[in-house]
Short mmCIF file of N, CA and C in Angstrom, two decimals:
data_model
loop_
_atom_site.label_atom_id
_atom_site.label_comp_id
_atom_site.label_asym_id
_atom_site.label_seq_id
_atom_site.Cartn_x
_atom_site.Cartn_y
_atom_site.Cartn_z
N MET H 1 -102.77 27.32 83.30
CA MET H 1 -103.46 27.82 82.50
C MET H 1 -104.44 29.07 83.09
N PHE H 2 -104.61 29.92 82.35
CA PHE H 2 -105.54 31.18 82.54
C PHE H 2 -106.95 30.76 81.63
N ILE H 3 -107.88 30.80 82.49
CA ILE H 3 -109.35 30.67 82.14
C ILE H 3 -110.44 31.97 82.15
N VAL H 4 -110.97 31.82 81.40
CA VAL H 4 -112.34 32.98 81.09
C VAL H 4 -113.49 32.26 80.46
N SER H 5 -114.83 32.94 80.98
CA SER H 5 -116.04 32.67 80.11
C SER H 5 -116.86 33.79 80.38
N VAL H 6 -117.53 33.48 79.41
CA VAL H 6 -118.83 34.36 79.01
C VAL H 6 -120.14 33.57 78.89
N GLU H 7 -121.02 34.63 79.30
CA GLU H 7 -122.59 33.76 78.85
C GLU H 7 -123.19 34.56 78.00
N SER H 8 -124.13 33.98 77.35
CA SER H 8 -125.34 34.84 76.71
C SER H 8 -126.75 33.74 76.63
N GLN H 9 -127.77 34.46 76.46
CA GLN H 9 -128.91 33.98 76.58
C GLN H 9 -129.76 34.18 74.93
N PHE H 10 -130.47 33.02 74.97
CA PHE H 10 -131.47 32.96 73.71
C PHE H 10 -132.78 32.34 73.92
N TRP H 11 -133.48 32.77 72.98
CA TRP H 11 -134.95 32.13 73.54
C TRP H 11 -134.96 31.35 72.25
N ALA H 12 -135.63 30.21 72.41
CA ALA H 12 -136.11 29.40 71.06
C ALA H 12 -136.85 28.24 71.55
N SER H 13 -137.70 27.47 70.78
CA SER H 13 -138.23 26.41 71.04
C SER H 13 -137.99 25.17 70.54
N HIS H 14 -138.02 24.22 71.13
CA HIS H 14 -137.46 22.95 70.52
C HIS H 14 -138.49 21.56 70.85
N ARG H 15 -138.24 20.19 70.04
CA ARG H 15 -139.45 19.48 70.56
C ARG H 15 -138.28 17.96 70.17
N LEU H 16 -138.03 17.24 71.40
CA LEU H 16 -137.29 16.26 71.08
C LEU H 16 -137.92 14.84 70.71
N ALA H 17 -137.42 14.36 69.74
CA ALA H 17 -137.83 12.96 69.50
C ALA H 17 -137.27 11.62 70.19
N PHE H 18 -138.13 10.97 70.50
CA PHE H 18 -137.26 9.85 71.23
C PHE H 18 -136.99 8.77 70.47
N PRO H 19 -136.20 7.75 70.99
CA PRO H 19 -135.62 6.53 70.32
C PRO H 19 -137.06 5.45 70.04
N ASP H 20 -138.06 5.72 70.72
CA ASP H 20 -139.17 4.75 70.42
C ASP H 20 -140.22 5.60 69.26
N GLY H 21 -139.71 6.52 69.00
CA GLY H 21 -140.57 7.37 67.72
C GLY H 21 -141.48 8.34 68.19
N SER H 22 -141.58 8.38 69.37
CA SER H 22 -142.49 9.42 70.40
C SER H 22 -141.86 10.85 70.35
N LYS H 23 -142.64 11.78 70.36
CA LYS H 23 -142.12 13.35 70.20
C LYS H 23 -142.78 14.14 71.59
N GLU H 24 -142.09 14.86 71.95
CA GLU H 24 -142.82 15.68 72.71
C GLU H 24 -143.36 17.14 72.17
N PRO H 25 -144.21 17.43 73.11
CA PRO H 25 -144.77 18.90 72.09
C PRO H 25 -143.78 19.75 72.13
N ALA H 26 -143.71 20.48 71.37
CA ALA H 26 -142.84 21.85 71.22
C ALA H 26 -143.11 22.72 72.12
N HIS H 27 -142.05 23.07 72.56
CA HIS H 27 -141.99 24.54 73.87
C HIS H 27 -140.65 24.99 73.90
N PRO H 28 -140.80 26.17 74.36
CA PRO H 28 -139.71 27.19 74.55
C PRO H 28 -138.80 27.18 75.70
N HIS H 29 -137.68 27.79 75.49
CA HIS H 29 -136.59 27.79 76.43
C HIS H 29 -136.07 29.16 76.45
N ASN H 30 -135.48 29.64 77.55
CA ASN H 30 -134.91 30.73 77.72
C ASN H 30 -133.42 30.12 77.82
N TRP H 31 -132.50 29.65 76.79
CA TRP H 31 -131.49 28.95 76.91
C TRP H 31 -130.16 29.85 77.50
N LEU H 32 -129.28 29.64 78.33
CA LEU H 32 -128.36 30.03 79.17
C LEU H 32 -126.96 29.23 78.46
N VAL H 33 -126.08 30.04 77.72
CA VAL H 33 -125.01 29.21 77.26
C VAL H 33 -123.85 29.90 77.95
N THR H 34 -122.84 28.84 78.03
CA THR H 34 -121.62 29.38 78.70
C THR H 34 -120.54 29.04 78.18
N ALA H 35 -119.52 29.77 77.57
CA ALA H 35 -118.19 29.60 76.65
C ALA H 35 -117.22 29.58 77.60
N GLU H 36 -116.57 28.56 77.75
CA GLU H 36 -115.04 28.70 78.74
C GLU H 36 -113.84 28.60 77.72
N VAL H 37 -113.05 29.56 77.89
CA VAL H 37 -111.75 29.51 77.09
C VAL H 37 -110.63 29.32 78.02
N GLY H 38 -109.17 29.16 77.57
CA GLY H 38 -108.39 29.09 78.47
C GLY H 38 -106.82 29.28 77.23
N SER H 39 -105.86 29.81 78.35
CA SER H 39 -104.36 29.99 77.38
C SER H 39 -103.54 29.98 78.49
N ASP H 40 -102.47 29.45 78.20
CA ASP H 40 -101.10 29.59 78.59
C ASP H 40 -100.39 30.48 78.95
N LYS H 41 -101.09 31.50 77.95
CA LYS H 41 -99.92 32.96 78.20
C LYS H 41 -101.30 33.84 78.07
N LEU H 42 -100.82 34.89 78.60
CA LEU H 42 -101.74 36.08 78.39
C LEU H 42 -101.31 37.07 77.12
N ASN H 43 -102.18 37.80 76.64
CA ASN H 43 -101.89 38.95 75.73
C ASN H 43 -101.05 40.24 76.24
N SER H 44 -100.75 41.05 75.52
CA SER H 44 -100.09 42.06 75.96
C SER H 44 -100.63 43.19 77.08
N ALA H 45 -101.99 42.69 76.92
CA ALA H 45 -102.78 43.55 77.80
C ALA H 45 -103.25 42.71 79.06
N GLY H 46 -102.35 41.87 79.25
CA GLY H 46 -102.72 40.76 80.44
C GLY H 46 -103.84 39.72 80.78
N LEU H 47 -104.60 39.73 79.49
CA LEU H 47 -105.74 38.95 79.00
C LEU H 47 -105.56 37.95 78.24
N VAL H 48 -106.42 36.76 78.33
CA VAL H 48 -106.51 35.85 77.71
C VAL H 48 -107.14 35.99 76.41
N ILE H 49 -108.35 36.88 76.59
CA ILE H 49 -108.94 37.47 75.34
C ILE H 49 -110.15 38.37 75.99
N ASP H 50 -110.27 39.58 75.57
CA ASP H 50 -111.14 40.65 75.81
C ASP H 50 -112.28 40.27 75.97
N PHE H 51 -113.12 40.15 77.19
CA PHE H 51 -114.30 39.37 77.35
C PHE H 51 -115.26 40.08 76.31
N ARG H 52 -115.33 41.36 75.89
CA ARG H 52 -116.29 41.83 74.72
C ARG H 52 -116.12 40.96 73.72
N ARG H 53 -114.86 40.67 73.33
CA ARG H 53 -114.52 40.01 71.75
C ARG H 53 -115.18 38.76 71.88
N LEU H 54 -115.04 38.03 73.10
CA LEU H 54 -115.48 36.66 73.17
C LEU H 54 -116.91 36.44 73.25
N LYS H 55 -117.45 37.68 73.81
CA LYS H 55 -119.12 37.52 74.22
C LYS H 55 -119.54 37.84 72.84
N ALA H 56 -118.99 38.96 72.17
CA ALA H 56 -119.40 39.28 70.78
C ALA H 56 -119.48 37.93 69.81
N MET H 57 -118.49 37.25 70.09
CA MET H 57 -118.40 35.96 68.98
C MET H 57 -119.59 35.12 69.11
N LEU H 58 -119.73 34.43 70.47
CA LEU H 58 -120.52 33.75 71.00
C LEU H 58 -122.11 34.29 70.91
N GLU H 59 -122.09 35.61 71.00
CA GLU H 59 -123.74 36.39 70.60
C GLU H 59 -123.72 36.11 68.96
N VAL H 60 -122.99 36.34 68.12
CA VAL H 60 -123.44 36.20 66.81
C VAL H 60 -123.93 34.57 66.42
N ILE H 61 -123.19 33.76 67.24
CA ILE H 61 -123.76 32.24 66.85
C ILE H 61 -125.26 32.21 67.84
N VAL H 62 -125.43 32.57 68.72
CA VAL H 62 -127.15 32.14 69.38
C VAL H 62 -127.78 33.08 68.76
N ALA H 63 -127.39 34.27 68.41
CA ALA H 63 -128.48 35.08 67.19
C ALA H 63 -129.28 34.38 66.55
N GLN H 64 -128.27 33.64 65.61
CA GLN H 64 -129.04 32.82 64.85
C GLN H 64 -129.97 31.93 65.06
N LEU H 65 -129.80 31.31 66.32
CA LEU H 65 -130.80 30.49 66.80
C LEU H 65 -131.86 30.94 67.66
N GLY H 66 -132.07 32.35 67.97
CA GLY H 66 -132.77 33.25 68.94
C GLY H 66 -133.95 33.19 68.16
N ASP H 67 -135.11 33.07 68.88
CA ASP H 67 -136.58 33.45 68.21
C ASP H 67 -137.01 32.78 67.24
N THR H 68 -136.23 31.22 67.22
CA THR H 68 -136.84 30.20 66.24
C THR H 68 -137.28 29.13 66.96
N SER H 69 -137.71 28.10 66.07
CA SER H 69 -137.77 26.84 66.37
C SER H 69 -136.80 26.14 65.98
N LEU H 70 -135.93 25.31 66.79
CA LEU H 70 -134.75 24.94 66.55
C LEU H 70 -134.60 23.83 65.63
N GLU H 71 -136.14 23.29 65.27
CA GLU H 71 -136.06 22.22 64.25
C GLU H 71 -136.05 22.84 62.90
N ASN H 72 -136.43 24.20 62.64
CA ASN H 72 -136.10 24.59 61.46
C ASN H 72 -134.92 24.93 60.98
N ASN H 73 -133.85 24.41 61.85
CA ASN H 73 -132.45 24.37 61.52
C ASN H 73 -131.93 23.12 61.06
N ASP H 74 -131.06 23.12 59.85
CA ASP H 74 -131.01 21.68 59.12
C ASP H 74 -129.99 21.12 60.40
N TYR H 75 -129.19 21.61 60.71
CA TYR H 75 -128.35 20.88 61.75
C TYR H 75 -129.38 20.26 62.77
N PHE H 76 -130.21 20.78 63.26
CA PHE H 76 -131.08 20.38 64.65
C PHE H 76 -132.11 19.24 64.01
N GLN H 77 -132.69 19.33 62.92
CA GLN H 77 -133.41 18.41 61.83
C GLN H 77 -132.80 16.85 61.71
N GLN H 78 -131.55 17.36 61.56
CA GLN H 78 -130.52 15.96 61.25
C GLN H 78 -130.19 14.97 62.56
N ASN H 79 -129.70 16.07 63.62
CA ASN H 79 -129.27 15.55 64.81
C ASN H 79 -130.01 15.76 66.36
N GLY H 80 -131.33 16.13 66.00
CA GLY H 80 -132.11 16.48 67.47
C GLY H 80 -131.55 17.81 67.83
N SER H 81 -132.72 18.35 68.75
CA SER H 81 -132.17 19.47 69.40
C SER H 81 -132.43 19.39 71.03
N SER H 82 -131.43 18.62 71.28
CA SER H 82 -131.32 18.50 72.62
C SER H 82 -130.24 19.55 73.22
N ALA H 83 -130.32 19.94 74.53
CA ALA H 83 -129.14 20.75 75.06
C ALA H 83 -127.82 20.08 74.67
N GLU H 84 -127.86 18.53 74.61
CA GLU H 84 -126.34 18.35 74.23
C GLU H 84 -126.22 18.77 73.14
N MET H 85 -127.06 18.72 72.25
CA MET H 85 -126.76 18.92 70.53
C MET H 85 -126.32 20.32 70.53
N ILE H 86 -127.49 21.20 71.12
CA ILE H 86 -126.98 22.38 70.66
C ILE H 86 -125.56 23.01 71.52
N ALA H 87 -125.19 22.56 72.59
CA ALA H 87 -124.06 22.56 73.09
C ALA H 87 -122.75 22.55 72.01
N LYS H 88 -123.05 21.09 71.33
CA LYS H 88 -122.21 20.69 70.43
C LYS H 88 -122.21 21.81 69.03
N TYR H 89 -123.11 21.76 68.68
CA TYR H 89 -123.47 23.26 67.30
C TYR H 89 -122.67 24.41 67.94
N ILE H 90 -122.64 24.90 69.07
CA ILE H 90 -122.23 26.08 69.22
C ILE H 90 -120.62 25.77 69.36
N TYR H 91 -120.44 24.85 70.07
CA TYR H 91 -119.00 24.57 70.24
C TYR H 91 -118.22 24.54 68.58
N GLU H 92 -119.09 24.06 67.73
CA GLU H 92 -118.21 23.54 66.48
C GLU H 92 -118.47 24.90 65.63
N LYS H 93 -119.34 25.87 66.14
CA LYS H 93 -119.25 27.24 65.35
C LYS H 93 -118.46 28.07 66.04
N LEU H 94 -117.69 28.32 67.26
CA LEU H 94 -117.20 29.11 68.03
C LEU H 94 -115.73 28.71 67.69
N GLU H 95 -115.35 27.31 68.02
CA GLU H 95 -113.87 26.94 68.01
C GLU H 95 -113.14 27.66 66.69
N PRO H 96 -113.47 27.40 65.57
CA PRO H 96 -112.52 28.02 64.68
C PRO H 96 -112.42 29.58 64.35
N LYS H 97 -113.75 30.42 65.24
CA LYS H 97 -113.34 31.89 65.29
C LYS H 97 -112.13 32.25 66.43
N LEU H 98 -111.64 31.38 67.28
CA LEU H 98 -110.65 31.70 67.96
C LEU H 98 -109.51 31.65 67.69
N PRO H 99 -108.61 32.65 68.22
CA PRO H 99 -107.06 32.47 67.87
C PRO H 99 -106.57 31.38 68.16
N ASP H 100 -105.43 30.84 67.55
CA ASP H 100 -104.81 29.87 67.65
C ASP H 100 -104.41 29.40 69.02
N ASN H 101 -103.84 30.77 69.86
CA ASN H 101 -103.44 30.29 71.23
C ASN H 101 -104.36 29.99 72.42
N ILE H 102 -105.97 30.15 71.86
CA ILE H 102 -106.61 29.95 72.94
C ILE H 102 -107.50 28.55 72.57
N LYS H 103 -107.71 27.86 73.66
CA LYS H 103 -108.38 26.46 73.47
C LYS H 103 -109.86 26.71 73.84
N LEU H 104 -110.65 26.31 73.26
CA LEU H 104 -112.18 26.15 73.68
C LEU H 104 -112.24 25.14 74.78
N ASN H 105 -112.63 25.24 76.03
CA ASN H 105 -112.60 24.16 76.93
C ASN H 105 -113.99 23.68 76.74
N TYR H 106 -114.97 24.28 76.89
CA TYR H 106 -116.33 23.76 76.82
C TYR H 106 -117.35 24.67 76.23
N ILE H 107 -118.73 24.09 76.20
CA ILE H 107 -119.81 25.26 75.56
C ILE H 107 -120.99 24.55 76.96
N ARG H 108 -121.43 25.16 77.85
CA ARG H 108 -122.51 24.63 78.47
C ARG H 108 -123.75 25.16 78.43
N VAL H 109 -124.76 24.56 77.97
CA VAL H 109 -126.22 24.99 77.82
C VAL H 109 -127.19 24.66 78.82
N VAL H 110 -127.49 25.65 79.21
CA VAL H 110 -128.55 25.36 80.66
C VAL H 110 -130.24 25.75 79.74
N GLU H 111 -130.50 24.39 80.00
CA GLU H 111 -132.20 24.52 79.34
C GLU H 111 -133.24 25.28 79.96
N GLN H 112 -132.84 24.59 81.62
CA GLN H 112 -133.95 25.44 82.60
C GLN H 112 -132.90 25.17 84.01
N PRO H 113 -133.27 25.85 85.04
CA PRO H 113 -132.26 25.78 86.21
C PRO H 113 -132.09 24.25 86.72
N GLY H 114 -130.92 24.02 86.84
CA GLY H 114 -130.84 22.64 87.07
C GLY H 114 -130.57 21.58 86.35
N CYS H 115 -130.82 21.95 85.03
CA CYS H 115 -130.48 21.12 83.89
C CYS H 115 -129.80 21.57 82.72
N SER H 116 -128.53 21.09 82.85
CA SER H 116 -127.74 21.54 81.91
C SER H 116 -126.95 20.50 81.37
N ALA H 117 -126.30 20.84 79.83
CA ALA H 117 -125.29 19.91 79.00
C ALA H 117 -124.33 20.74 78.75
N LYS H 118 -123.01 19.67 78.76
CA LYS H 118 -121.72 20.18 78.08
C LYS H 118 -121.37 19.77 77.22
N PHE H 119 -120.60 20.39 76.22
CA PHE H 119 -119.77 19.79 75.07
C PHE H 119 -118.43 20.46 75.55
N VAL H 120 -117.39 18.94 75.46
CA VAL H 120 -116.14 19.15 75.24
C VAL H 120 -115.68 18.50 74.16
N LYS H 121 -114.42 18.98 73.80
CA LYS H 121 -113.43 18.15 72.73
C LYS H 121 -112.73 17.54 73.17
#
């Protein structure tokens, strides 16, 4: 299998709610998102997918999250705005945009250096 990945960043704040009902103060992050895709076959140009095309698809999604409080998004109001849920949200938005022969392997979201979450289906 051939595998490629692209990265994008966005700035947004979030506020985690914990099982005991407590909430942390709202705080911002410069989120780093990695999308990894793979295919058994290359296209006629010898590519899984053009990096620019994949990155553009990812950036359309993260642009909707950038410069916001994630809790203002209905999805995160219902599911929480953890790095894990951000990764799942981006995965679910990106996967249907990919050509049929390309598999989205994972979305990885880095909240801060050394702290990341990955969603894999």
